[in-house]
Coordinates of N, CA and C in Angstrom, one line a residue:
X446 N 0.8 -1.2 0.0 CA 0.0 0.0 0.0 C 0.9 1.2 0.0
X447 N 0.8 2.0 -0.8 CA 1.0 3.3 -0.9 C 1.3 4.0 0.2
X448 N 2.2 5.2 0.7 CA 2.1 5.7 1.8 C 2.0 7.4 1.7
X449 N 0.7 7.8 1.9 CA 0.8 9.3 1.5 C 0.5 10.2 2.9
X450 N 1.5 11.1 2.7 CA 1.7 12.3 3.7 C 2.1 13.4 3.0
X451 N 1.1 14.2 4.3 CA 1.0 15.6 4.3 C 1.7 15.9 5.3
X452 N 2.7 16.8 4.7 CA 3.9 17.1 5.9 C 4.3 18.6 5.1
X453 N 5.1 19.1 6.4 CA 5.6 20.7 6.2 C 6.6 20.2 4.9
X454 N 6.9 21.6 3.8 CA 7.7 21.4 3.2 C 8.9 22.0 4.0
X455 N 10.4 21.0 3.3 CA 11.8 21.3 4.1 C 12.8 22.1 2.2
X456 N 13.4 22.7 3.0 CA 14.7 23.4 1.7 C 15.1 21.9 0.7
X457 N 14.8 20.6 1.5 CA 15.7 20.0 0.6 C 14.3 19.7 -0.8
X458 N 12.8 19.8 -0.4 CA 11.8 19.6 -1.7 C 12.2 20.6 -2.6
X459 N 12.6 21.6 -2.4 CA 12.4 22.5 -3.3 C 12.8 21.7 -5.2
X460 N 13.2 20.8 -5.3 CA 13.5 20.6 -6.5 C 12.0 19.7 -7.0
X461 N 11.6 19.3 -6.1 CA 10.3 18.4 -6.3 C 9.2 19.3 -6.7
X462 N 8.9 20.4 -5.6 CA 8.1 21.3 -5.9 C 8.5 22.2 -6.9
X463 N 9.5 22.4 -7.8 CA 9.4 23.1 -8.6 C 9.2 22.2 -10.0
X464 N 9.3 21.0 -9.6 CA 8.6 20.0 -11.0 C 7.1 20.2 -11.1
X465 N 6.9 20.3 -9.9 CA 5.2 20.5 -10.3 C 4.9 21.8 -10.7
X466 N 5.7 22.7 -10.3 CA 5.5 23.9 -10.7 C 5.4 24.0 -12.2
X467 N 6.6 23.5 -12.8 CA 7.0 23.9 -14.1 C 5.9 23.7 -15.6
X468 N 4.7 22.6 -14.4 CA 3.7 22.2 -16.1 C 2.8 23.0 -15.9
X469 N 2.7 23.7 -14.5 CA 1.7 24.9 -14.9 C 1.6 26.4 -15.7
X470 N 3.9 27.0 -15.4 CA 4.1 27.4 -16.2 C 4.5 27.3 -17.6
X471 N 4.7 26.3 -18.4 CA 4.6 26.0 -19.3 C 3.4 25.7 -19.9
X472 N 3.0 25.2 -19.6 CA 1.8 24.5 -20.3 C 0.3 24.9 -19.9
X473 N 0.1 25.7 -18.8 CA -1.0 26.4 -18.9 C -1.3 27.8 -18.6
X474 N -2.3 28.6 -18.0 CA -2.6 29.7 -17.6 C -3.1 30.4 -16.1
X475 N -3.2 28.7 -15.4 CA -2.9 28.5 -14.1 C -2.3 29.8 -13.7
X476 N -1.1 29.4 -13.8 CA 0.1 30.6 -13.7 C 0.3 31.9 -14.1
X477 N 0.6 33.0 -14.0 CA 0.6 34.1 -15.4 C 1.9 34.2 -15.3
X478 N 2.7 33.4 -14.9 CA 4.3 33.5 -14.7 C 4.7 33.1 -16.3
X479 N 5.6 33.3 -17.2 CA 5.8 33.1 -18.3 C 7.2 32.3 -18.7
X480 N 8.0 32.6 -17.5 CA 9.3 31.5 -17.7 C 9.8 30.8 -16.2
X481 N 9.6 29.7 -15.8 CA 10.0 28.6 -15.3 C 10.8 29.1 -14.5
X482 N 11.1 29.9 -12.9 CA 11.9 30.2 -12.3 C 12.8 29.2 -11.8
X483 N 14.0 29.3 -11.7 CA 15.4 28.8 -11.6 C 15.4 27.8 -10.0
X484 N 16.1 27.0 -9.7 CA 15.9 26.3 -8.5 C 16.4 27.1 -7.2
X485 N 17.0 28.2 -7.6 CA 17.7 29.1 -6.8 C 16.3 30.3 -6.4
X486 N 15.9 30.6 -6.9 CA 14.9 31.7 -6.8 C 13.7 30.8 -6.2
X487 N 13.1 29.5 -7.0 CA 12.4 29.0 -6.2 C 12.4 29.0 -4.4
X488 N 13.7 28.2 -4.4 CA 14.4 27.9 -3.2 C 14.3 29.2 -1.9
X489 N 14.4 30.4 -2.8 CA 14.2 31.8 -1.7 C 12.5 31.6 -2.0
X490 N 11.9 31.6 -2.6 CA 10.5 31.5 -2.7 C 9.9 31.1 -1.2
X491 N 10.5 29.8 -1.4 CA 9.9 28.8 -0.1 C 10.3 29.3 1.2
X492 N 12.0 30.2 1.0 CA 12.5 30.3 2.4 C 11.6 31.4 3.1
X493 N 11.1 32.9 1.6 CA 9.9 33.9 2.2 C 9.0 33.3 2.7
X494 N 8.5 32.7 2.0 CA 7.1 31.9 2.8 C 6.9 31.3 4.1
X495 N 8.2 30.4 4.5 CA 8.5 29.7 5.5 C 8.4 30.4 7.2
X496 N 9.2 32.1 6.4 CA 9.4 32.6 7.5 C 8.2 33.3 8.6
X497 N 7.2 32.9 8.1 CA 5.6 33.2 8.5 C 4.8 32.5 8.3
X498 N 4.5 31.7 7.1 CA 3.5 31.1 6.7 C 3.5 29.4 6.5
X499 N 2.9 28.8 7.0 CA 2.6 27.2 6.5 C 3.0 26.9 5.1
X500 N 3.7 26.0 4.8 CA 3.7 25.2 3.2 C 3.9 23.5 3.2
X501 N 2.6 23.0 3.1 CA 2.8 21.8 3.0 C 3.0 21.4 1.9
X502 N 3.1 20.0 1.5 CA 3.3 18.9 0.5 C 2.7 18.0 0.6
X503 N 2.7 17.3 -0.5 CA 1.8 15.9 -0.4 C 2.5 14.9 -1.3
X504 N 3.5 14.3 -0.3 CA 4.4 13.4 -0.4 C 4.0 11.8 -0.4
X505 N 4.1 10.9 -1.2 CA 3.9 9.5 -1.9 C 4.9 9.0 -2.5
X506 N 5.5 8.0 -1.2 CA 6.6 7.1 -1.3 C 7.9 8.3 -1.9
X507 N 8.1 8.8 -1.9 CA 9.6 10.0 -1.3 C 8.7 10.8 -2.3
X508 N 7.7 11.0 -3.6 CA 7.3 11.7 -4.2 C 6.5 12.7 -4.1
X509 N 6.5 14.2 -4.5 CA 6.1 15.3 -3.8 C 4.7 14.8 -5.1
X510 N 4.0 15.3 -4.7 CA 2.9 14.9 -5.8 C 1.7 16.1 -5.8
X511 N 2.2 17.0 -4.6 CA 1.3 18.7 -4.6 C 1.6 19.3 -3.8
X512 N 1.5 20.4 -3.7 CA 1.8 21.4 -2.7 C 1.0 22.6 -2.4
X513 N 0.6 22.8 -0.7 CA 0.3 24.5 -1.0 C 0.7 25.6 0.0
X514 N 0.4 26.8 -0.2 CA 1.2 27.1 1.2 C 0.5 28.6 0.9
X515 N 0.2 28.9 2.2 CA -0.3 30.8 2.8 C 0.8 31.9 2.1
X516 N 0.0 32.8 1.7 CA 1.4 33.8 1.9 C 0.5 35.6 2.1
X517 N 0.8 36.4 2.5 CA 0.4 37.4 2.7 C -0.7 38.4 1.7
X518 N -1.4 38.7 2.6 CA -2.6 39.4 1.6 C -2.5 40.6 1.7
X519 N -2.3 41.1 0.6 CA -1.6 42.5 0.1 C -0.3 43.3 0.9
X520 N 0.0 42.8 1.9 CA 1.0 43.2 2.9 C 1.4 44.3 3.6
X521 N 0.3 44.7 3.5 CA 0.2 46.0 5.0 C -0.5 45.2 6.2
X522 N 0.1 46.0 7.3 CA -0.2 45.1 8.8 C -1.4 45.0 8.7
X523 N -2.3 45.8 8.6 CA -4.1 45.8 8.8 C -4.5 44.7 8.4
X524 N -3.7 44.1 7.1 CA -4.2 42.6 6.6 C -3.8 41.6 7.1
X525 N -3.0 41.7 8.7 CA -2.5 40.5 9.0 C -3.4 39.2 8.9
X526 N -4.6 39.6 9.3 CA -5.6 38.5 9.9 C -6.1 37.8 8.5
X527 N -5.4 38.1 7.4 CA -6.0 37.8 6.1 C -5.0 36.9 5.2
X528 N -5.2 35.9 4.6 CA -3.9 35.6 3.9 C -4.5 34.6 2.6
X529 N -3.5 34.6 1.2 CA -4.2 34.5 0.2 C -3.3 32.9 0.3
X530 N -4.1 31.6 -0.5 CA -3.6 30.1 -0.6 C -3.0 30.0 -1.7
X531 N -2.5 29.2 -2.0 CA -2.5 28.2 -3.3 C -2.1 27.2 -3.1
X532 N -2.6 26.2 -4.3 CA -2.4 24.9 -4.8 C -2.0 24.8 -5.6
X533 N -0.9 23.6 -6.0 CA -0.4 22.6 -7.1 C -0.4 21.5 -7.0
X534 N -0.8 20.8 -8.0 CA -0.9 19.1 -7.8 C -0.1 18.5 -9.1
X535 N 0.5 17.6 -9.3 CA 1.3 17.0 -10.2 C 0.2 16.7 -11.1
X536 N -0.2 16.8 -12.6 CA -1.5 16.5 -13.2 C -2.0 15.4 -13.2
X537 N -1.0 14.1 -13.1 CA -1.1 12.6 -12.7 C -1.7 12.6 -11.4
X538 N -1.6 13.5 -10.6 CA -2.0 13.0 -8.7 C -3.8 13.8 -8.6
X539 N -4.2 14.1 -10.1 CA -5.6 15.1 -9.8 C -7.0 14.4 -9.7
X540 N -8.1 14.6 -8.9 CA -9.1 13.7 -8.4 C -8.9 12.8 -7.4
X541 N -7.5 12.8 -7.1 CA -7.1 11.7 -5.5 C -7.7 12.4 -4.4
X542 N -8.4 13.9 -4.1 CA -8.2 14.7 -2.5 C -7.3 15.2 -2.3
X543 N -6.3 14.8 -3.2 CA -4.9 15.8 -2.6 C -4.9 17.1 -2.4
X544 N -6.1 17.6 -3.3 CA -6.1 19.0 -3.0 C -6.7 19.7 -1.5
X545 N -7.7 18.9 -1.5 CA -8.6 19.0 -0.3 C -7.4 18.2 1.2
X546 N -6.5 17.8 0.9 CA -6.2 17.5 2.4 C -4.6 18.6 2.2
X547 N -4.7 18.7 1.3 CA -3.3 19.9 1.7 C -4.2 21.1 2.0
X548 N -5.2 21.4 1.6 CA -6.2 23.5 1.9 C -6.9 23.0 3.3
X549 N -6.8 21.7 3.8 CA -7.8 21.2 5.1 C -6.6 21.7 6.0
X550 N -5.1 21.2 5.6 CA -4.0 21.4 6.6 C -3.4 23.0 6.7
X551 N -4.2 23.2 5.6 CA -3.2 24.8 5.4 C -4.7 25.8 6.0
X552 N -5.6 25.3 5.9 CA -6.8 26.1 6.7 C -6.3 25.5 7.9
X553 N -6.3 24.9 8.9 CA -5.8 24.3 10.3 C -4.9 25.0 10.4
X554 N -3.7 25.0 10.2 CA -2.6 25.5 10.3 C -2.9 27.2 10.5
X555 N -3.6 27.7 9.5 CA -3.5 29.5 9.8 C -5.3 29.8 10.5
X556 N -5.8 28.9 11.1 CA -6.7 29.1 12.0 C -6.3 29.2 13.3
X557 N -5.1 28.3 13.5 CA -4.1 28.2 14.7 C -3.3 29.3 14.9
X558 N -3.0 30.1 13.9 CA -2.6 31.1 13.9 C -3.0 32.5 13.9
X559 N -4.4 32.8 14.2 CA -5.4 33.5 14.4 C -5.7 34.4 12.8
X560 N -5.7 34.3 11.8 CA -6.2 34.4 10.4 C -7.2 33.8 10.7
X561 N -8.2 34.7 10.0 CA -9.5 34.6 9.8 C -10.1 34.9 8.5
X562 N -10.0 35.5 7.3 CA -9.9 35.7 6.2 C -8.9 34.7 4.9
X563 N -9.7 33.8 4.3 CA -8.2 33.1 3.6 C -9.3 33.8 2.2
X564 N -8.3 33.9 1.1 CA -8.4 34.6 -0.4 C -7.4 33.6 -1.1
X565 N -8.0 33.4 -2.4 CA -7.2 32.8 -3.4 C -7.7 33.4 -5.2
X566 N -6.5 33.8 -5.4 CA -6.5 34.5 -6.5 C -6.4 33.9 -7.7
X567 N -7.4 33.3 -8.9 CA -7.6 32.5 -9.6 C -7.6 32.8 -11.0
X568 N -7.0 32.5 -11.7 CA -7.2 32.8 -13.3 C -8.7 32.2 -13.8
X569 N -8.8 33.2 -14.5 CA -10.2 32.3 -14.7 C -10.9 32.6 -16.4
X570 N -11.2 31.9 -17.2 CA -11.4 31.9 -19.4 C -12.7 32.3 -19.2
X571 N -12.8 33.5 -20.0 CA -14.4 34.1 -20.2 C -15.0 32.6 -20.8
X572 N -14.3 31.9 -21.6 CA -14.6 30.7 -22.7 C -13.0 29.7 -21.9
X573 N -13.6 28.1 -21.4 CA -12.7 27.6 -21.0 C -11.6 27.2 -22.4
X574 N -10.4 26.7 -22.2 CA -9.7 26.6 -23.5 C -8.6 25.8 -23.0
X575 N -7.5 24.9 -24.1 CA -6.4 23.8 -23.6 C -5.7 24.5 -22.7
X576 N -5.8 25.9 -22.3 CA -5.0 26.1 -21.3 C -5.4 27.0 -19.8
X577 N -6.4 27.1 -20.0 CA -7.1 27.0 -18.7 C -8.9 27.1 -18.2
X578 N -9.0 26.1 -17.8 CA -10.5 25.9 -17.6 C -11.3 26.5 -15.7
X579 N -12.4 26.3 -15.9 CA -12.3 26.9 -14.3 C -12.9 25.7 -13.6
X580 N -11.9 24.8 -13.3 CA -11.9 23.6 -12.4 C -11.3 24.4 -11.1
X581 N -10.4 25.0 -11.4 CA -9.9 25.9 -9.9 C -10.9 26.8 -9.0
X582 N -11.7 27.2 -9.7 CA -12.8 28.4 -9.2 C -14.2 27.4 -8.4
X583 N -13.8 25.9 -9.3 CA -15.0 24.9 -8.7 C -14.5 24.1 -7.4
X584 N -13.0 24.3 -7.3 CA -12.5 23.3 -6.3 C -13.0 24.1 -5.1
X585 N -12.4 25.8 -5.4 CA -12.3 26.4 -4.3 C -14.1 26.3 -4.1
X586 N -14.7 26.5 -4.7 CA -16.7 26.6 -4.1 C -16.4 25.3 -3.7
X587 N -16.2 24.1 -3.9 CA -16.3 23.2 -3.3 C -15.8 23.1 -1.7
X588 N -14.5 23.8 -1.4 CA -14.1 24.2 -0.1 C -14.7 25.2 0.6
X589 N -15.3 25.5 -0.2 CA -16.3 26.7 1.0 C -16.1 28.2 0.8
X590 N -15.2 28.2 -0.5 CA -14.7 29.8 -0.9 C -16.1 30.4 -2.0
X591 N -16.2 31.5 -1.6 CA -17.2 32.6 -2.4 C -16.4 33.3 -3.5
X592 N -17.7 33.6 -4.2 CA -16.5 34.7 -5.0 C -16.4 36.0 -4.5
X593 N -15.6 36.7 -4.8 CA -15.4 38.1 -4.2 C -15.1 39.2 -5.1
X594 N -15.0 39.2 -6.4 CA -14.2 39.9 -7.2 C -13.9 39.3 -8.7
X595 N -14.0 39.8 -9.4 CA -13.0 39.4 -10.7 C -13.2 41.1 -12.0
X596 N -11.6 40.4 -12.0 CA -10.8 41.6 -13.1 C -10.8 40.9 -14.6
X597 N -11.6 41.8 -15.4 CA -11.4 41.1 -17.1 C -10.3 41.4 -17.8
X598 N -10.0 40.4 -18.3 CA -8.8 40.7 -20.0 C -7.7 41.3 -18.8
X599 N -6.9 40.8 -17.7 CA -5.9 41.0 -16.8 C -5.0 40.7 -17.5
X600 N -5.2 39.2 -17.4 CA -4.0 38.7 -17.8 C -3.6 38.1 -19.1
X601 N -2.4 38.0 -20.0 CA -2.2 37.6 -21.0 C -1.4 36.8 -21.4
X602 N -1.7 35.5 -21.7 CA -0.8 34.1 -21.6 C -0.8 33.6 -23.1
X603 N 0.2 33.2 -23.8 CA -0.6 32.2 -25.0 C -1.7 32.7 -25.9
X604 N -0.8 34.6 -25.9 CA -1.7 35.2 -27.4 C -3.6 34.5 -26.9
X605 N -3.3 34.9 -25.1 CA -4.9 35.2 -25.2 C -5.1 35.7 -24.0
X606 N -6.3 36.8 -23.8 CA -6.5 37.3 -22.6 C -7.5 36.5 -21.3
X607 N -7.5 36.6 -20.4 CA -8.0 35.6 -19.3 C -8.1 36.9 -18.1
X608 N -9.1 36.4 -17.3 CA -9.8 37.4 -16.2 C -8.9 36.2 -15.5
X609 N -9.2 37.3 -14.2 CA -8.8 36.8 -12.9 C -9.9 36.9 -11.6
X610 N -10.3 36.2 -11.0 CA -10.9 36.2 -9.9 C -10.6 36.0 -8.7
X611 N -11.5 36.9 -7.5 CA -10.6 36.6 -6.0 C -11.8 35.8 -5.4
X612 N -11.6 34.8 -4.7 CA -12.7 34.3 -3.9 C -12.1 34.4 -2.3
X613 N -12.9 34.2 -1.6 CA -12.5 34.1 0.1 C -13.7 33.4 0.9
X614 N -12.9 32.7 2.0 CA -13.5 32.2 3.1 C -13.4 32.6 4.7
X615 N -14.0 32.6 4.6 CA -13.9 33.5 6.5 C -14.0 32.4 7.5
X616 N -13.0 31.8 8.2 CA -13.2 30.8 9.1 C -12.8 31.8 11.0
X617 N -12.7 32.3 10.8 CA -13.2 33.0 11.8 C -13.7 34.0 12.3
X618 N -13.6 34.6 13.4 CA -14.9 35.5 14.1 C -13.9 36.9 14.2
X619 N -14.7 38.0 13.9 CA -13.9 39.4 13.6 C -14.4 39.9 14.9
X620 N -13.4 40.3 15.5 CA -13.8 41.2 17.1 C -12.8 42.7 17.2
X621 N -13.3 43.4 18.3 CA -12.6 44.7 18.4 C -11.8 43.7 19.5
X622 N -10.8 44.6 19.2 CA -9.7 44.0 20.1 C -9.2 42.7 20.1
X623 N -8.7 42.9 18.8 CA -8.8 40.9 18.2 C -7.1 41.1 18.1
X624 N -6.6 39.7 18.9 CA -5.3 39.1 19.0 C -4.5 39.7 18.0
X625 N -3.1 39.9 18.1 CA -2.6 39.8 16.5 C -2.3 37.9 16.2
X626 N -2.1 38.4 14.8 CA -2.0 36.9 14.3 C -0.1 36.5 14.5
X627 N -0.2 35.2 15.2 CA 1.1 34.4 15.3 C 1.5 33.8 14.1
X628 N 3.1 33.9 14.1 CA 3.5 33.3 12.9 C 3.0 31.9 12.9
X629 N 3.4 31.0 12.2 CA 3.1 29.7 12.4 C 4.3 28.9 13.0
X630 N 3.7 28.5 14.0 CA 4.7 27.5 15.2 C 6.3 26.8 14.3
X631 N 5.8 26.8 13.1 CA 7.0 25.4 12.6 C 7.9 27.0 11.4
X632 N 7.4 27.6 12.1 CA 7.9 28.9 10.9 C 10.1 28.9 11.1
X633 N 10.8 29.2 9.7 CA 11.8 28.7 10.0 C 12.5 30.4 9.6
X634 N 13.3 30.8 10.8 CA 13.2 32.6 11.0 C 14.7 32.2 10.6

């Protein structure tokens, strides 16, 4: 039997996670990134993130097979309590839940950390097409995300224009005099 874990990502995945990365930049509009960042830049990628925010993986038999991780929503302090997600999944690992038990760990994780607002910013095809369809806008409604927002003809990938959309979920309670938010316990400073 197979052995799959969701566990923190460490400096040494970064080459794993950037395989998965690379078919969304290439090959679709997932991403609006246009060239394949280097293992070196990845690598600071993960270390920004690390230093505050949760980033799991979803590791099968040594293989990273998705990933997702918090990172800061718009970045002025007033937004601490808020922070935007993402997901990657290896395109062979899609329909297993992997999506749903890495956004269950990475919602846990910054609930623990007193965030209350999560946002995920989604590309999204007036008309779906080979390179990007809105399976991502259905995963997030299926987790419990709303829509919030969307910007037309934003972005431009592949000699074609694509909107973008913001959705959010509110897993906690807004008060006057509300905690600040903690880094995340496994945070690497």
């Amino acid at each position: 039997m197979d052995a799959l874990e969701i566990r923190l990502v460490t400096a040494e995945d970064a080459p794993g996670l950037l395989k998965v990365y690379e078919h969304y930049v290439r090959h679709t509009a997932i991403s609006f990134e246009y060239e394949v960042p280097t293992l070196e830049e990845f690598r600071a990628r993960i270390a920004r993130t690390r230093q505050k925010y949760p980033y799991f993986a979803a590791v099968e038999n040594g293989r990273i097979l998705g990933y997702a991780y918090a990172g800061p929503f718009v970045g002025r302090k007033a937004y601490d309590w808020s922070a935007e997600l993402t997901v990657y999944l290896a395109p062979e690992a899609k329909g297993r839940g992997l999506g749903r038990k890495l956004y269950e760990a990475l919602e846990n994780a910054l609930a623990g950390m007193g965030v209350l607002n999560l946002y995920a910013c989604i590309g999204y095809p007036e008309e779906e097409d080979e390179y990007l369809t809105r399976n991502s806008a259905e995963f997030h409604a299926h987790m419990g995300f709303s829509p919030a927002g969307r910007f037309r003809q934003c972005g431009y990938k592949f000699d074609r224009w694509y909107d973008m959309i913001w959705m959010e979920k509110i897993i906690g309670k807004h008060e006057s005099g509300q905690k600040p938010v903690r880094p995340f316990p496994d945070a690497v400073r």
